[in-house]
Short mmCIF file of C-alpha atoms in Angstrom, two decimals:
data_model
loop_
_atom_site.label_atom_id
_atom_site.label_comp_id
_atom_site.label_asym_id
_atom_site.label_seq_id
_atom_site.Cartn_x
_atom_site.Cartn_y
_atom_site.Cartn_z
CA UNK A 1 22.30 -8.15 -30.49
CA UNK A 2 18.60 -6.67 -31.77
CA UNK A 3 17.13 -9.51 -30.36
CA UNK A 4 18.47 -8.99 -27.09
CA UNK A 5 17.30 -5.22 -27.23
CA UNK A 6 14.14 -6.17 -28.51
CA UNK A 7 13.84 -9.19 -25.35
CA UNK A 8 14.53 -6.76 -22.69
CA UNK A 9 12.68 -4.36 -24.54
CA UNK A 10 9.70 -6.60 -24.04
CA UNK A 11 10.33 -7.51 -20.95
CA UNK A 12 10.59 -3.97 -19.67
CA UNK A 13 7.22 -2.92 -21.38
CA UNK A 14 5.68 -5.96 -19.87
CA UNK A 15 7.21 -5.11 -16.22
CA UNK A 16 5.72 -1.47 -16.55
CA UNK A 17 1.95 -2.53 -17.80
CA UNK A 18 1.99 -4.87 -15.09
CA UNK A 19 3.16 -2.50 -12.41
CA UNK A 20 0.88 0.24 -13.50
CA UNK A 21 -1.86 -1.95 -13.56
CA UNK A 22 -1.06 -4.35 -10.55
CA UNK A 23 1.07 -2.41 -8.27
CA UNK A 24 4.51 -3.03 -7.47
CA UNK A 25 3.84 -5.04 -4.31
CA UNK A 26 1.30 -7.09 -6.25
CA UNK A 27 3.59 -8.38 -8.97
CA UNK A 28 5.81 -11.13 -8.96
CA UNK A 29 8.32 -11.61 -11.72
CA UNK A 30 6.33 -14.37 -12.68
CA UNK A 31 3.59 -12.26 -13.44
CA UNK A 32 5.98 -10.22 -15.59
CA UNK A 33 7.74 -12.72 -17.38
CA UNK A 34 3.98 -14.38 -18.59
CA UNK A 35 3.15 -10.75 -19.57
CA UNK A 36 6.27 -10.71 -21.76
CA UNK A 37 6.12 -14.22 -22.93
CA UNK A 38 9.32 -15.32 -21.42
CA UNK A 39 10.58 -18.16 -19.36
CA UNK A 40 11.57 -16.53 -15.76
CA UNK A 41 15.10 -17.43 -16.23
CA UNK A 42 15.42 -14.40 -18.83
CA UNK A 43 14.62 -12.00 -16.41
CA UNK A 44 17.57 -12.93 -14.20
CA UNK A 45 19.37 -13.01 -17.73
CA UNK A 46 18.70 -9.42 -18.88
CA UNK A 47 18.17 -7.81 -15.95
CA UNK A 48 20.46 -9.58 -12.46
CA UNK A 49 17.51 -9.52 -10.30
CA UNK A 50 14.12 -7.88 -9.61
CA UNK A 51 15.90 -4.36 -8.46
CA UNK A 52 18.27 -4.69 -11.46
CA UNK A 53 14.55 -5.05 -13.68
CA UNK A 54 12.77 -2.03 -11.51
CA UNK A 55 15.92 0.35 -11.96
CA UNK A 56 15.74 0.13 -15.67
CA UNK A 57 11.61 0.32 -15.72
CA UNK A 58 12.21 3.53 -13.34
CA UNK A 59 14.76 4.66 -16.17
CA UNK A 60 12.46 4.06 -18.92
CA UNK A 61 9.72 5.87 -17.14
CA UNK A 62 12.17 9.25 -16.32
CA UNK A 63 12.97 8.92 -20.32
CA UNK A 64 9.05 9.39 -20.82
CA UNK A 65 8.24 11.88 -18.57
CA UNK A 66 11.09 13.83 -19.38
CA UNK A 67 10.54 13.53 -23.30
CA UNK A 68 6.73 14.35 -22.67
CA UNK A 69 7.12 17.27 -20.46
CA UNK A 70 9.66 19.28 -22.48
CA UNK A 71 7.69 18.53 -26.20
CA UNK A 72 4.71 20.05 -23.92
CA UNK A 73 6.69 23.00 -23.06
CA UNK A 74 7.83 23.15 -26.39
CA UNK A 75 4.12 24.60 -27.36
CA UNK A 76 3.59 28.27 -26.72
CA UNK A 77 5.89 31.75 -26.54
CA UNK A 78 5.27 33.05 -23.06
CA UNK A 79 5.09 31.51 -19.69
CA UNK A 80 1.68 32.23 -19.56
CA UNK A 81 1.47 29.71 -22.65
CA UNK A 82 3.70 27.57 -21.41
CA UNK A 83 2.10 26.71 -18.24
CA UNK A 84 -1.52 26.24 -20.50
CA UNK A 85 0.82 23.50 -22.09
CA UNK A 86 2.10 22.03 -19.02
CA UNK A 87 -1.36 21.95 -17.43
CA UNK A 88 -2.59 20.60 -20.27
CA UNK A 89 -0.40 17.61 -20.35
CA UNK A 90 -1.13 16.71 -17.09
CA UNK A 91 -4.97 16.64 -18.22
CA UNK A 92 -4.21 14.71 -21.19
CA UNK A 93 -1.58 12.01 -19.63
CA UNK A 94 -4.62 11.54 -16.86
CA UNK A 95 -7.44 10.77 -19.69
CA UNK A 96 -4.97 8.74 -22.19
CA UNK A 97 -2.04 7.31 -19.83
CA UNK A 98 -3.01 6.85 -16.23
CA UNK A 99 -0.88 3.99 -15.58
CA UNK A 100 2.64 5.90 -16.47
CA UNK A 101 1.08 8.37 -12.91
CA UNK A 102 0.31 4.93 -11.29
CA UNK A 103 3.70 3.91 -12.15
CA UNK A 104 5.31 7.31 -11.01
CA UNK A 105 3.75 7.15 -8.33
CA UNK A 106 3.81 3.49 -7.34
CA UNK A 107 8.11 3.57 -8.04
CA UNK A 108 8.43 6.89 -5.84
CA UNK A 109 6.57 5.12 -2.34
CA UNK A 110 9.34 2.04 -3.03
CA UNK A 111 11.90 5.00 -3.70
CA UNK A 112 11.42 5.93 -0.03
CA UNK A 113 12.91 2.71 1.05
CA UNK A 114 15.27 2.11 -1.29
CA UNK A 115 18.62 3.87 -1.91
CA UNK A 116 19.19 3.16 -5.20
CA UNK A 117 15.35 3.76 -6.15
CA UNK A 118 15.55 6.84 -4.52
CA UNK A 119 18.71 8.26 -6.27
CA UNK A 120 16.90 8.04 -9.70
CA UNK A 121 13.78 9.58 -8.62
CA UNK A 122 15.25 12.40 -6.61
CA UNK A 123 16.83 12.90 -10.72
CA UNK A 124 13.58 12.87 -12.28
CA UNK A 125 11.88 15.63 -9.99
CA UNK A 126 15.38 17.50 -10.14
CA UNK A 127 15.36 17.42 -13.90
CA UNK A 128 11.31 18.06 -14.06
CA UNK A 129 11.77 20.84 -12.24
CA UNK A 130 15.25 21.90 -14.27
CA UNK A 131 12.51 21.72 -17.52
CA UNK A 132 9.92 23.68 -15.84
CA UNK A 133 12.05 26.61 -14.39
CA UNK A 134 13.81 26.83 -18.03
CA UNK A 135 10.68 26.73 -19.95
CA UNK A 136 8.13 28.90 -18.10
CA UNK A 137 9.86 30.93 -14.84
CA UNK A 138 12.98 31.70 -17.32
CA UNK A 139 10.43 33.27 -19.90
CA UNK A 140 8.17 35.30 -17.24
CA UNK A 141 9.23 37.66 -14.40
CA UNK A 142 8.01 36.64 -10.77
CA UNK A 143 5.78 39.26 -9.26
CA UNK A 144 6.74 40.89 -6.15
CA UNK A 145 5.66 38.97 -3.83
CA UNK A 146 7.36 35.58 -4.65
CA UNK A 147 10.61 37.81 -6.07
CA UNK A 148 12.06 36.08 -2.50
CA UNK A 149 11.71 32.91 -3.64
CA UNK A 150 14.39 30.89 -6.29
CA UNK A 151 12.70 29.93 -9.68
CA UNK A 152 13.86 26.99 -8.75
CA UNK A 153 11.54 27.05 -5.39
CA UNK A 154 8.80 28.17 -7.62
CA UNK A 155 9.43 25.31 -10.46
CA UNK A 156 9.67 22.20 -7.70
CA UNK A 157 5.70 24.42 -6.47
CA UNK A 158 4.44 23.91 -9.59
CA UNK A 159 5.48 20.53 -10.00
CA UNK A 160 4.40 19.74 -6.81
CA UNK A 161 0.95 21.09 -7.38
CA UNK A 162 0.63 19.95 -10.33
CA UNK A 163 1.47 15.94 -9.25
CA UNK A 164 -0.42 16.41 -5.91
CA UNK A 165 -3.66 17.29 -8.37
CA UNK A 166 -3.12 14.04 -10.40
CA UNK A 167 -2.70 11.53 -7.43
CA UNK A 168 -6.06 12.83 -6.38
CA UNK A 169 -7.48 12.51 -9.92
CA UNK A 170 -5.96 8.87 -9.72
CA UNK A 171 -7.32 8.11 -6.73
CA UNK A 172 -11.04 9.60 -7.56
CA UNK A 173 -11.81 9.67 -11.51
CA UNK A 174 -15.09 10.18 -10.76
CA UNK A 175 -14.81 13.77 -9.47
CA UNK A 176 -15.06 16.16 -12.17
CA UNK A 177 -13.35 19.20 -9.69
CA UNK A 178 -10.78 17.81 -9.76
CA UNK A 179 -9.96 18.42 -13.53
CA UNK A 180 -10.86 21.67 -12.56
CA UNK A 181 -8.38 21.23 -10.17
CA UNK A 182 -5.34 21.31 -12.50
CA UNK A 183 -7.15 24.53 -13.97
CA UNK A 184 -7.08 26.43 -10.91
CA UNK A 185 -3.74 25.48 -10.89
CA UNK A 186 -2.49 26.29 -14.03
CA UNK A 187 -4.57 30.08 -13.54
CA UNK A 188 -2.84 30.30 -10.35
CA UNK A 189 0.84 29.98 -11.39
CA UNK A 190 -0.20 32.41 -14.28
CA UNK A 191 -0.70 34.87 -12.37
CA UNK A 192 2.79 35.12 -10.65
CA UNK A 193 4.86 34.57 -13.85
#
């Protein structure tokens, strides 16, 4: 049984390096299974089929982001603190990790096609945003002028701002604003907690 765990395992980390580097419409599952060191057939053994393989990478990846996110929002007593944490991690995953964003964001354009694809993504920003309003809006009071608005409105904002910042940063490494970028944004949501 721990060798099947540890074969899927492999297979799963190989399927997400070569998506985050390649692309999804790039790779083949022959390009995965000679990234994991398997014959082709195990693929269809472990997994069913190449949406079968994609719904579990897509699970793995939610597992991350969601582990990563709340240990970042762990850090800090105040929402002011909190969202210094969260910007930070953004910062951090786009210096260290940049293919788990290319991967996010890679699995959410194929999410807009595909039902079941889309059904575990819709979860991911649901629960990021769950995390975001529990650990920073529940800790601060929204100002006046966005006491109108849910916390929830305000946490799926943040997120939003916060991802939109990183696809650019993806997209251009080479500008330096934009690191700046996820600054502004952090300051900005500071001030209405």
């Amino acid at each position: 049984m721990e060798e099947r765990v540890n074969q899927s395992q492999k297979i799963l980390n190989a399927a997400c390096k070569c998506i985050s580097s390649k692309g999804y419409a790039n790779v083949s599952l022959r390009d995965i299974a000679e990234e994991a060191g398997v014959v082709l057939s195990q693929l269809n053994y472990y997994f069913g089929n190449k949406e079968g393989l994609f719904t579990e990478v897509i699970k793995m990846m939610m597992n991350k982001y969601l582990s990563e996110i709340n240990k970042a929002l762990n850090i800090g007593e105040t929402a002011r603190d909190k969202m210094a944490s969260l910007a930070n991690f953004f910062k951090e995953m786009l210096k260290n990790n940049p293919g788990l964003f290319r991967l996010l964001y890679d699995l959410t354009g194929l999410a807009m096609w595909s039902s079941s694809f889309n059904h575990l993504l819709k979860n991911l920003f649901d629960e990021l945003s769950n995390i975001i309003e529990e650990k920073i809006l529940i800790k601060g009071n929204l100002k006046n002028n966005l006491k109108d608005y849910s916390s929830r409105s305000i946490a799926r904002m943040i997120l939003g701002a916060m991802l939109g910042t990183a696809i650019q940063a993806i997209l251009d490494p080479d500008k330096e604003e934009i690191s700046d970028a996820l600054n502004a944004v952090q300051v900005v949501f500071t001030e209405i907690v």
